[in-house]
PDB file of C-alpha atoms and ligand atoms in Angstrom:
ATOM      1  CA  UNK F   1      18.267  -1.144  -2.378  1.00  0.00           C
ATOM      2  CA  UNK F   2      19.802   0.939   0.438  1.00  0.00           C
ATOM      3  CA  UNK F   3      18.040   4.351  -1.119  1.00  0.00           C
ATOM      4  CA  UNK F   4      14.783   2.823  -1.492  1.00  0.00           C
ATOM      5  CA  UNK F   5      12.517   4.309   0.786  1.00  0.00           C
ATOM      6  CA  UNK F   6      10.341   1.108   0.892  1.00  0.00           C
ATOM      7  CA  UNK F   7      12.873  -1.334   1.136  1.00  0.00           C
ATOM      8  CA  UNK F   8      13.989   0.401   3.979  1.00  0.00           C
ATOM      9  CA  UNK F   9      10.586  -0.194   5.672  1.00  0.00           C
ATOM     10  CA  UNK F  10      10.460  -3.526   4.761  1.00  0.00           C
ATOM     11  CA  UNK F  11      14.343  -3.644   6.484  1.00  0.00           C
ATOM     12  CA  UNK F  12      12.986  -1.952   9.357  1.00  0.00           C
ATOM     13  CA  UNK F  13      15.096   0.877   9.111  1.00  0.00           C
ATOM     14  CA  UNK F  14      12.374   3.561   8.379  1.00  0.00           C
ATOM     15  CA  UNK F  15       8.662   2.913   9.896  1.00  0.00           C
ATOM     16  CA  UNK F  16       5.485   2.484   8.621  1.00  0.00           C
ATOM     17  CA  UNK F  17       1.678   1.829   9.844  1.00  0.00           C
ATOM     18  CA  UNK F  18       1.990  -1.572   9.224  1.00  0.00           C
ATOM     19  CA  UNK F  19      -1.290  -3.591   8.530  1.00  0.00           C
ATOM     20  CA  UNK F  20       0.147  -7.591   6.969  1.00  0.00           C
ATOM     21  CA  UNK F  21       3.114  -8.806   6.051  1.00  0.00           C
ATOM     22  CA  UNK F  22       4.160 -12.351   5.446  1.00  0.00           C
ATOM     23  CA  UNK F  23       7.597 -13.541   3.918  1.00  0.00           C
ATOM     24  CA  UNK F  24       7.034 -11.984   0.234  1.00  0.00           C
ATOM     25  CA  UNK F  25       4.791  -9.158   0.925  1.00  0.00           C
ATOM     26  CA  UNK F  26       4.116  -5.917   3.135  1.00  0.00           C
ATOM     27  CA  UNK F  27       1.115  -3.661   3.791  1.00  0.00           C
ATOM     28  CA  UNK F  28       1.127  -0.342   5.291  1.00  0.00           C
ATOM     29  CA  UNK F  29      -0.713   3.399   5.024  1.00  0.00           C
ATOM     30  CA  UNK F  30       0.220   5.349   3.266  1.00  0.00           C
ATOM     31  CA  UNK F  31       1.533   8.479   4.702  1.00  0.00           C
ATOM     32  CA  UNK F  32       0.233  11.064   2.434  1.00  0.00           C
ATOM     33  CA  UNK F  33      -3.403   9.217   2.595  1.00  0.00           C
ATOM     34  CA  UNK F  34      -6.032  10.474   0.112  1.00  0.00           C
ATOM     35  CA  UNK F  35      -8.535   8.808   2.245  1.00  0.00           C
ATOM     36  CA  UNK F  36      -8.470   6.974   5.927  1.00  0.00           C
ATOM     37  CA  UNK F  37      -7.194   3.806   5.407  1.00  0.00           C
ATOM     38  CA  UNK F  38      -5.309   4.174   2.260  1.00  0.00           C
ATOM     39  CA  UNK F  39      -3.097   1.266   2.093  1.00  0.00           C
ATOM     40  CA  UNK F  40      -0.078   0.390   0.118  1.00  0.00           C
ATOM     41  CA  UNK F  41       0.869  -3.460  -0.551  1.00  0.00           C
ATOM     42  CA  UNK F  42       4.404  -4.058  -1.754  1.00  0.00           C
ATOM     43  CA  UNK F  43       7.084  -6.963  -2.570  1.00  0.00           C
ATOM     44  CA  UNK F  44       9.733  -7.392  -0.068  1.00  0.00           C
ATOM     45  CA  UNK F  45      12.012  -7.841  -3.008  1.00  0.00           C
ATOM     46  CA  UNK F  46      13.040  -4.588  -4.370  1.00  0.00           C
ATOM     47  CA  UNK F  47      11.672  -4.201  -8.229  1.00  0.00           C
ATOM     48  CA  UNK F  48      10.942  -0.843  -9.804  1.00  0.00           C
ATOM     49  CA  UNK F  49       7.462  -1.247 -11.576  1.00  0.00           C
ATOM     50  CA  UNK F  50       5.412  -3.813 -13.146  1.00  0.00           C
ATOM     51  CA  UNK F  51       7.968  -4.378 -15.916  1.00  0.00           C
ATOM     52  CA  UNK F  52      10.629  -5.474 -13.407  1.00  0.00           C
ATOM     53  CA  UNK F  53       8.701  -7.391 -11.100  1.00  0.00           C
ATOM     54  CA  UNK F  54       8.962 -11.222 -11.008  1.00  0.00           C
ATOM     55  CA  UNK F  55       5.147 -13.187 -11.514  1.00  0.00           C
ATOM     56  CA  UNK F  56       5.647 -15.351  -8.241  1.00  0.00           C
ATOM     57  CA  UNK F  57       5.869 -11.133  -6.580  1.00  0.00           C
ATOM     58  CA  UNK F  58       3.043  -9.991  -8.960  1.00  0.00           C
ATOM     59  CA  UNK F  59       0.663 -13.223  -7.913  1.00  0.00           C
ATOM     60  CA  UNK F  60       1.742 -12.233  -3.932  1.00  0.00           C
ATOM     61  CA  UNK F  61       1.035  -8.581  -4.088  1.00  0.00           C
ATOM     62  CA  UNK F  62      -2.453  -9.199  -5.844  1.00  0.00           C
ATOM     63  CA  UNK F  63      -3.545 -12.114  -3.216  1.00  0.00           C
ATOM     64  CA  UNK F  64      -2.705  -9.458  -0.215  1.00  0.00           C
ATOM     65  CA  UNK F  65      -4.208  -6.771  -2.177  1.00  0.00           C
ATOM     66  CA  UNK F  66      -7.555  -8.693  -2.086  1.00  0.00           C
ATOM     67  CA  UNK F  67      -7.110 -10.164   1.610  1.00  0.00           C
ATOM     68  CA  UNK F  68      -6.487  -6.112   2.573  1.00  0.00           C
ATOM     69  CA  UNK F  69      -9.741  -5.512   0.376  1.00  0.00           C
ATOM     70  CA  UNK F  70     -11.608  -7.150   2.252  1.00  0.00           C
ATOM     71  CA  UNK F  71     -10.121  -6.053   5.980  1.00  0.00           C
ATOM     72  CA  UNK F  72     -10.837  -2.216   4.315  1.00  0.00           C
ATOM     73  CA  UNK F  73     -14.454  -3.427   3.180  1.00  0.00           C
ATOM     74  CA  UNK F  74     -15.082  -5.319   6.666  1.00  0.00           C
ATOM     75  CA  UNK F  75     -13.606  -2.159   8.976  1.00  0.00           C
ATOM     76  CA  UNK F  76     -14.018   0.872   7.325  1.00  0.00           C
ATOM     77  CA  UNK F  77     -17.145   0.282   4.664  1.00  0.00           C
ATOM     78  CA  UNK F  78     -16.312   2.612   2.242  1.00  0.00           C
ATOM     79  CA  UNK F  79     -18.699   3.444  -0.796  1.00  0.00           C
ATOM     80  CA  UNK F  80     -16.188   2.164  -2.890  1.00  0.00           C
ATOM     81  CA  UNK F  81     -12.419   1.005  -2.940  1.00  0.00           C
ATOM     82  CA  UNK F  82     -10.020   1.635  -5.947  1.00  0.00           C
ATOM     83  CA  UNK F  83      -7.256  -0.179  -6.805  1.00  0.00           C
ATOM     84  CA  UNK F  84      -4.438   1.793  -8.319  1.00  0.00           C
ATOM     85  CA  UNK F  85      -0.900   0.988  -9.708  1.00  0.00           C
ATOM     86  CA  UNK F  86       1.325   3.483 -11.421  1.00  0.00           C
ATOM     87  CA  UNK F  87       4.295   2.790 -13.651  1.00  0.00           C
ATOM     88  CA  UNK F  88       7.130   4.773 -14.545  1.00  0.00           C
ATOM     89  CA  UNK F  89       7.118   8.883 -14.072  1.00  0.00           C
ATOM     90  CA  UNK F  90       4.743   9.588 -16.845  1.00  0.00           C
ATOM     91  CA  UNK F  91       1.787   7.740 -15.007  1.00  0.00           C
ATOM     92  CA  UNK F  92       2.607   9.511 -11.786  1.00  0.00           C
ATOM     93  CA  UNK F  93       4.970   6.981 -10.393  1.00  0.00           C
ATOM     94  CA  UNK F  94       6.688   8.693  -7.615  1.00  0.00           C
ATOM     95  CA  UNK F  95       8.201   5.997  -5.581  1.00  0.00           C
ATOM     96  CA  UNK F  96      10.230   3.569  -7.820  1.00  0.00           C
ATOM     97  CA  UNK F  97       9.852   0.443  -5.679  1.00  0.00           C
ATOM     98  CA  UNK F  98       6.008  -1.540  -7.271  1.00  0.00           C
ATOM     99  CA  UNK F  99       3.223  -0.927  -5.091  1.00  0.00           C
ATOM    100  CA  UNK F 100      -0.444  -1.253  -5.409  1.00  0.00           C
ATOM    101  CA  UNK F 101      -2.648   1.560  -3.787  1.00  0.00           C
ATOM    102  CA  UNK F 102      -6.051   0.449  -1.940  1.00  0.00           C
ATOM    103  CA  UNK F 103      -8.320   3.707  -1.531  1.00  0.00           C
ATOM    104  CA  UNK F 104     -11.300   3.990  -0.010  1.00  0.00           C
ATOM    105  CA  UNK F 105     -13.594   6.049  -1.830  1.00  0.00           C
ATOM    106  CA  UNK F 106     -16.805   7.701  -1.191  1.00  0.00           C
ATOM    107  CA  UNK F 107     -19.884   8.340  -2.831  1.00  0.00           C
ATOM    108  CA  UNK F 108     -19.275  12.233  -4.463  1.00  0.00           C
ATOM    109  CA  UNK F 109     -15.880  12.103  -3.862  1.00  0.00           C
ATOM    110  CA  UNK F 110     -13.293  14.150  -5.869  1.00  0.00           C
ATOM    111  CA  UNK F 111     -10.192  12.384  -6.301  1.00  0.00           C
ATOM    112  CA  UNK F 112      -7.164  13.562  -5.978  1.00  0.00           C
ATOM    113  CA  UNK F 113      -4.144  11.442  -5.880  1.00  0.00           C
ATOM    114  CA  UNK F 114      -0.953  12.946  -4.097  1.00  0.00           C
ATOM    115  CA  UNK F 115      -2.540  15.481  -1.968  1.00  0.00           C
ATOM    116  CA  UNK F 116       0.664  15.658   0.307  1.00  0.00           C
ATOM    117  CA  UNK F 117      -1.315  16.507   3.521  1.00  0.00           C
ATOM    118  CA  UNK F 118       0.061  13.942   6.045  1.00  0.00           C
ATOM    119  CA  UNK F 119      -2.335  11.808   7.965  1.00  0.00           C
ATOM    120  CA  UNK F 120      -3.089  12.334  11.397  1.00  0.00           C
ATOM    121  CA  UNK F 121      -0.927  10.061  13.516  1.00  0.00           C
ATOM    122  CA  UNK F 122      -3.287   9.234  16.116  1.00  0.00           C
ATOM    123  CA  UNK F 123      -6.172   8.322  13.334  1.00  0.00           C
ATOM    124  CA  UNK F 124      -3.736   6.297  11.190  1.00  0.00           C
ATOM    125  CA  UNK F 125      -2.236   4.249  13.937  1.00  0.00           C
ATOM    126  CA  UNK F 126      -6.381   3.727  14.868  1.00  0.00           C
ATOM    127  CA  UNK F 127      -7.309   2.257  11.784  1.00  0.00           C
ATOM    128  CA  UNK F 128      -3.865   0.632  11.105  1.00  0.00           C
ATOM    129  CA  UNK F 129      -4.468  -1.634  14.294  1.00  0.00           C
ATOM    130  CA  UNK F 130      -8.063  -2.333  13.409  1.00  0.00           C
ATOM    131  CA  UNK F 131      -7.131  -3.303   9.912  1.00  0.00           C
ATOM    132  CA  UNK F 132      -4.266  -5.541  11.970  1.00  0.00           C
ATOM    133  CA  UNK F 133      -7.070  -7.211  13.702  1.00  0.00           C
ATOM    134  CA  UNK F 134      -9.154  -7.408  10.758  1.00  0.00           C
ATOM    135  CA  UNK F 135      -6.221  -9.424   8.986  1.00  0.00           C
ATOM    136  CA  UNK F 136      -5.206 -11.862  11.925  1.00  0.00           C
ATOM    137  CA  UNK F 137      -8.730 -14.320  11.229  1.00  0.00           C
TER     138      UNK F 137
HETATM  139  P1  5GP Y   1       3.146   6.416  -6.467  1.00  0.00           P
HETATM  140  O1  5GP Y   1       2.922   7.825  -6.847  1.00  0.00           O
HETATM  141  O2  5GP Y   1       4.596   6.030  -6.694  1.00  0.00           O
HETATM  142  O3  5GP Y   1       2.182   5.459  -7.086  1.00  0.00           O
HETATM  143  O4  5GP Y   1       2.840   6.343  -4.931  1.00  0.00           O
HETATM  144  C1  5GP Y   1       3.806   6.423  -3.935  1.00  0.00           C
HETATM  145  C2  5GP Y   1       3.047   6.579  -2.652  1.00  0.00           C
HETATM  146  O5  5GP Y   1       3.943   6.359  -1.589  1.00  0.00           O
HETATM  147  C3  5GP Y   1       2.457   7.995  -2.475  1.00  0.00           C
HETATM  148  O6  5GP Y   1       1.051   7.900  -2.352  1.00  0.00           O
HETATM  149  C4  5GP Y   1       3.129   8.502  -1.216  1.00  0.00           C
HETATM  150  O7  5GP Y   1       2.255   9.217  -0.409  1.00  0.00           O
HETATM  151  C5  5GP Y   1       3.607   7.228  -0.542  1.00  0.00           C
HETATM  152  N1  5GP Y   1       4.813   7.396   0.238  1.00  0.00           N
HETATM  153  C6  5GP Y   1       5.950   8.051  -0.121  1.00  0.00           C
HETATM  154  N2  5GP Y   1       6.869   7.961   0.846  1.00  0.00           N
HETATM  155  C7  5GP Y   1       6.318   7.224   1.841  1.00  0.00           C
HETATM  156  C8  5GP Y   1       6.792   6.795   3.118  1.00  0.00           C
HETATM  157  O8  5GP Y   1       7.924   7.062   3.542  1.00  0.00           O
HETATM  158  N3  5GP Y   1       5.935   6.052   3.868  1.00  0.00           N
HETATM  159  C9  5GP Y   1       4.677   5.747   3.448  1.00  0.00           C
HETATM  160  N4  5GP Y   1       3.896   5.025   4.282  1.00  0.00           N
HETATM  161  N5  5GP Y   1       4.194   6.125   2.255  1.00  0.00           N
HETATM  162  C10 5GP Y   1       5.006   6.861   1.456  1.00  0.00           C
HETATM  163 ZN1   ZN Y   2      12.891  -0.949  -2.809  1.00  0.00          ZN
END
């Protein structure tokens, strides 16, 4: 979908801190990070939410999800790591292409999903290429 801001990182044409991809799935931070290494992991093929998404995507998505788990768990040790997946605008959804969120969390934390202050460049492209390395054994 031309308008869909994550297909067009998975085309190329917008970029993204890009930590795995293989030929079904993509994972990247996320720019609005509500902790370091917040990472989203998407299907390359364009579906809207859970209820649209194909089960050979779903079973994709949820194997990198894990694989990314563990790169987060290995390189960053957070306290804890939530896995979060919002569907449709009443649960939050704000960007209409499925995506599952990884987020580091620590002990005491207060969570606050969409905080909308941008990550710091230098930090995010930092822990995007150690997560890279993390991923490649
Ligand atoms: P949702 O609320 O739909 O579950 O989450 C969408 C997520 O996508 C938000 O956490 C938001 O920060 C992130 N996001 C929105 N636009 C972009 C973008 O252009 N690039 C990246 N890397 N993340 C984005
Ligand atoms: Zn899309």
């Amino acid at each position: 979908m031309s308008d869909c801001i994550f297909c067009q990182i998975v085309q190329g044409r917008a970029n993204c801190h890009r930590v795995y991809e293989d030929d079904e799935v993509l994972a990247f931070l996320d720019i609005f990070p509500v902790s370091p290494g917040h990472v989203l992991v998407i299907p390359k093929e364009h579906a809207v939410d859970i209820f649209d998404l194909e089960e050979t995507s779903a079973q994709a998505v949820a194997r990198v999800a894990r694989k990314v788990a563990y790169a987060v768990e290995e390189t960053l040790r957070p306290d804890g790591l939530m896995v979060a997946q919002l569907n449709r605008e009443a649960a939050g959804q704000t960007v209409f292409h499925y995506h599952m969120h990884l987020i580091p969390r620590a002990a005491g934390d207060s969570m606050a999903m969409h905080t909308r202050v941008p990550g710091d460049p230098g930090e995010m492209a930092g822990i995007a290429s150690r997560l890279v390395v993390a991923l490649e054994h």
